[in-house]
Coordinates of N, CA, C and O in Angstrom, one line a residue:
X1496 N 48.4 111.0 122.9 CA 47.5 110.4 123.8 C 46.9 111.4 124.8 O 45.7 111.3 125.1
X1497 N 47.7 112.4 125.2 CA 47.1 113.4 126.1 C 46.1 114.2 125.4 O 45.0 114.6 126.0
X1498 N 46.3 114.6 124.2 CA 45.3 115.4 123.4 C 44.0 114.6 123.2 O 42.9 115.2 123.4
X1499 N 44.1 113.4 122.8 CA 42.9 112.6 122.6 C 42.2 112.4 123.9 O 41.0 112.4 124.0
X1500 N 42.9 112.2 125.0 CA 42.3 112.1 126.3 C 41.5 113.3 126.7 O 40.4 113.3 127.3
X1501 N 42.2 114.5 126.5 CA 41.5 115.7 126.8 C 40.2 116.0 126.0 O 39.2 116.4 126.5
X1502 N 40.3 115.6 124.7 CA 39.1 115.7 123.9 C 38.0 114.8 124.4 O 36.8 115.3 124.5
X1503 N 38.3 113.6 124.7 CA 37.3 112.7 125.1 C 36.7 113.1 126.5 O 35.5 113.0 126.8
X1504 N 37.6 113.6 127.4 CA 37.2 114.1 128.7 C 36.2 115.2 128.6 O 35.1 115.2 129.2
X1505 N 36.5 116.2 127.7 CA 35.6 117.4 127.5 C 34.3 117.0 126.8 O 33.2 117.4 127.2
X1506 N 34.4 116.1 125.8 CA 33.2 115.7 125.1 C 32.3 114.9 126.0 O 31.1 115.1 125.9
X1507 N 32.8 114.0 126.7 CA 32.0 113.1 127.6 C 31.4 113.8 128.7 O 30.2 113.9 128.9
X1508 N 32.2 114.4 129.6 CA 31.7 115.0 130.8 C 31.0 116.3 130.5 O 30.1 116.7 131.2
X1509 N 31.5 117.1 129.5 CA 30.9 118.3 129.2 C 29.5 118.1 128.6 O 28.6 118.9 128.9
X1510 N 29.4 117.1 127.8 CA 28.0 116.8 127.3 C 27.1 116.4 128.3 O 25.9 116.7 128.3
X1511 N 27.6 115.6 129.3 CA 26.7 115.1 130.4 C 26.3 116.3 131.3 O 25.1 116.4 131.7
X1512 N 27.2 117.2 131.5 CA 26.8 118.4 132.3 C 25.8 119.3 131.6 O 24.9 119.8 132.2
X1513 N 26.1 119.6 130.3 CA 25.2 120.4 129.6 C 23.8 119.8 129.4 O 22.8 120.5 129.4
X1514 N 23.8 118.5 129.3 CA 22.5 117.8 129.2 C 21.7 117.8 130.5 O 20.5 118.0 130.4
X1515 N 22.4 117.7 131.6 CA 21.7 117.7 132.9 C 21.3 119.1 133.2 O 20.2 119.4 133.9
X1516 N 22.1 120.1 132.9 CA 21.8 121.5 133.2 C 20.9 122.2 132.3 O 20.0 123.0 132.7
X1517 N 21.0 122.0 131.0 CA 20.3 122.8 130.0 C 19.5 121.9 129.0 O 18.8 122.5 128.1
X1518 N 19.5 120.6 129.2 CA 18.7 119.8 128.4 C 19.2 119.6 127.0 O 18.4 119.2 126.1
X1519 N 20.5 119.8 126.7 CA 21.0 119.6 125.4 C 22.4 119.1 125.5 O 23.1 119.3 126.5
X1520 N 22.9 118.3 124.5 CA 24.2 117.8 124.5 C 25.0 118.3 123.3 O 24.3 118.9 122.5
X1521 N 26.3 118.1 123.3 CA 27.0 118.7 122.2 C 28.1 117.8 121.7 O 28.4 116.8 122.4
X1522 N 28.6 118.0 120.5 CA 29.8 117.3 120.0 C 29.5 115.9 119.6 O 28.4 115.5 119.2
X1523 N 30.5 115.1 119.7 CA 30.4 113.7 119.3 C 29.4 112.9 120.2 O 28.7 112.1 119.7
X1524 N 29.4 113.3 121.5 CA 28.4 112.6 122.4 C 27.0 112.9 121.9 O 26.1 112.0 122.0
X1525 N 26.7 114.1 121.4 CA 25.3 114.4 120.9 C 25.0 113.5 119.7 O 23.9 113.0 119.6
X1526 N 26.0 113.4 118.8 CA 25.8 112.5 117.6 C 25.5 111.1 118.0 O 24.7 110.4 117.4
X1527 N 26.3 110.6 119.0 CA 26.2 109.2 119.4 C 24.8 109.0 120.1 O 24.2 108.0 120.0
X1528 N 24.4 110.0 120.8 CA 23.1 109.9 121.5 C 22.0 109.9 120.5 O 21.0 109.2 120.7
X1529 N 22.1 110.7 119.5 CA 21.0 110.6 118.4 C 21.0 109.3 117.7 O 20.0 108.9 117.2
X1530 N 22.2 108.6 117.7 CA 22.3 107.3 117.0 C 21.8 106.2 117.9 O 21.7 105.0 117.5
X1531 N 21.4 106.5 119.2 CA 20.8 105.5 120.1 C 21.6 105.2 121.3 O 21.3 104.2 122.0
X1532 N 22.7 105.9 121.5 CA 23.5 105.6 122.7 C 22.7 106.0 124.0 O 22.1 107.1 124.0
X1533 N 22.8 105.2 125.1 CA 22.1 105.6 126.3 C 22.7 106.9 126.9 O 23.9 107.2 126.6
X1534 N 22.0 107.5 127.8 CA 22.5 108.7 128.5 C 23.7 108.5 129.3 O 24.6 109.4 129.3
X1535 N 23.9 107.4 129.8 CA 25.1 107.1 130.6 C 26.4 107.0 129.7 O 27.5 106.9 130.2
X1536 N 26.2 106.9 128.4 CA 27.3 106.8 127.5 C 28.2 108.0 127.6 O 29.5 107.9 127.3
X1537 N 27.7 109.2 127.9 CA 28.5 110.4 128.0 C 29.5 110.2 129.1 O 30.7 110.6 129.0
X1538 N 29.1 109.6 130.2 CA 30.0 109.4 131.3 C 31.1 108.4 131.0 O 32.2 108.5 131.4
X1539 N 30.7 107.4 130.2 CA 31.7 106.4 129.8 C 32.8 107.0 128.9 O 34.0 106.8 129.0
X1540 N 32.3 107.9 128.0 CA 33.3 108.6 127.1 C 34.2 109.5 128.0 O 35.4 109.5 127.8
X1541 N 33.7 110.2 129.0 CA 34.5 111.0 129.9 C 35.4 110.2 130.7 O 36.6 110.6 130.9
X1542 N 35.0 109.0 131.2 CA 35.9 108.2 131.9 C 37.0 107.6 131.0 O 38.1 107.5 131.5
X1543 N 36.7 107.3 129.8 CA 37.7 106.8 128.9 C 38.7 107.9 128.6 O 39.9 107.7 128.6
X1544 N 38.3 109.1 128.5 CA 39.2 110.3 128.3 C 40.1 110.4 129.6 O 41.3 110.7 129.5
X1545 N 39.5 110.2 130.7 CA 40.3 110.3 132.0 C 41.4 109.2 132.0 O 42.5 109.5 132.4
X1546 N 41.0 108.0 131.5 CA 42.0 106.9 131.5 C 43.1 107.3 130.5 O 44.3 107.0 130.8
X1547 N 42.8 107.8 129.4 CA 43.8 108.2 128.4 C 44.7 109.3 129.0 O 45.9 109.3 128.7
X1548 N 44.1 110.3 129.7 CA 44.9 111.3 130.3 C 45.9 110.8 131.4 O 47.1 111.2 131.4
X1549 N 45.4 109.8 132.2 CA 46.3 109.2 133.2 C 47.4 108.4 132.5 O 48.6 108.6 132.9
X1550 N 47.1 107.6 131.5 CA 48.1 106.8 130.8 C 49.1 107.7 130.1 O 50.3 107.5 130.2
X1551 N 48.6 108.8 129.5 CA 49.6 109.7 128.8 C 50.4 110.4 129.8 O 51.6 110.6 129.5
X1552 N 49.9 110.8 130.9 CA 50.7 111.5 131.9 C 51.8 110.6 132.5 O 52.9 111.0 132.8
X1553 N 51.4 109.3 132.8 CA 52.4 108.3 133.3 C 53.5 108.1 132.3 O 54.7 107.9 132.6
X1554 N 53.1 108.0 131.0 CA 54.1 107.7 130.0 C 55.1 108.9 129.8 O 56.3 108.8 129.7
X1555 N 54.5 110.1 129.9 CA 55.3 111.3 129.9 C 56.3 111.4 131.1 O 57.5 111.8 130.9
X1556 N 55.8 111.1 132.3 CA 56.6 111.1 133.5 C 57.7 110.1 133.4 O 58.9 110.3 133.8
X1557 N 57.4 108.9 132.8 CA 58.4 107.8 132.7 C 59.5 108.3 131.7 O 60.7 108.0 131.9
X1558 N 59.1 108.9 130.6 CA 60.0 109.4 129.6 C 61.0 110.4 130.2 O 62.2 110.5 129.8
X1559 N 60.5 111.3 131.1 CA 61.4 112.3 131.7 C 62.3 111.7 132.7 O 63.4 112.2 132.9
X1560 N 62.0 110.6 133.3 CA 62.9 109.9 134.3 C 64.0 109.2 133.6 O 65.1 109.0 134.2
X1561 N 63.8 108.7 132.4 CA 64.8 107.9 131.7 C 66.0 108.8 131.3 O 65.8 109.9 130.8
X1562 N 67.2 108.4 131.6 CA 68.4 109.2 131.2 C 68.5 109.3 129.7 O 68.3 108.3 129.0
X1563 N 68.9 110.4 129.2 CA 69.1 110.6 127.8 C 70.6 110.5 127.5 O 71.4 111.2 128.2
X1564 N 71.1 109.7 126.6 CA 72.5 109.4 126.3 C 73.2 110.7 126.0 O 74.3 110.9 126.4
X1565 N 72.6 111.5 125.2 CA 73.3 112.8 124.8 C 73.6 113.7 125.9 O 74.6 114.4 125.9
X1566 N 72.8 113.7 127.0 CA 73.0 114.5 128.1 C 74.2 114.0 129.0 O 74.9 114.7 129.6
X1567 N 74.3 112.6 129.1 CA 75.3 112.0 129.9 C 76.7 112.1 129.3 O 77.7 112.0 130.0
X1568 N 76.8 112.3 128.0 CA 78.1 112.4 127.3 C 78.6 113.8 127.2 O 79.7 114.0 126.6
X1569 N 77.9 114.8 127.7 CA 78.4 116.2 127.5 C 79.5 116.5 128.6 O 79.4 116.1 129.7
X1570 N 80.5 117.2 128.2 CA 81.6 117.6 129.1 C 81.2 118.9 129.8 O 80.6 119.8 129.2
X1571 N 81.6 119.0 131.0 CA 81.3 120.2 131.8 C 82.5 121.1 131.8 O 83.6 120.8 131.9

């Protein structure tokens, strides 16, 4: 989930930045824009990537907080 979120984040916001700065877009966002997606669609893709990054980070943090049985059964 983190990897997919990072890809969407870079594709969406990166394409929006390059389009506003240099007049060109790149990656999947450029293909979608050629297919008729509006210009604000890049920001939606970036925001979706942000949501995936947050969700993946929260899931990873929750997994680290849960005790692991094998650790609790080890003798010191």
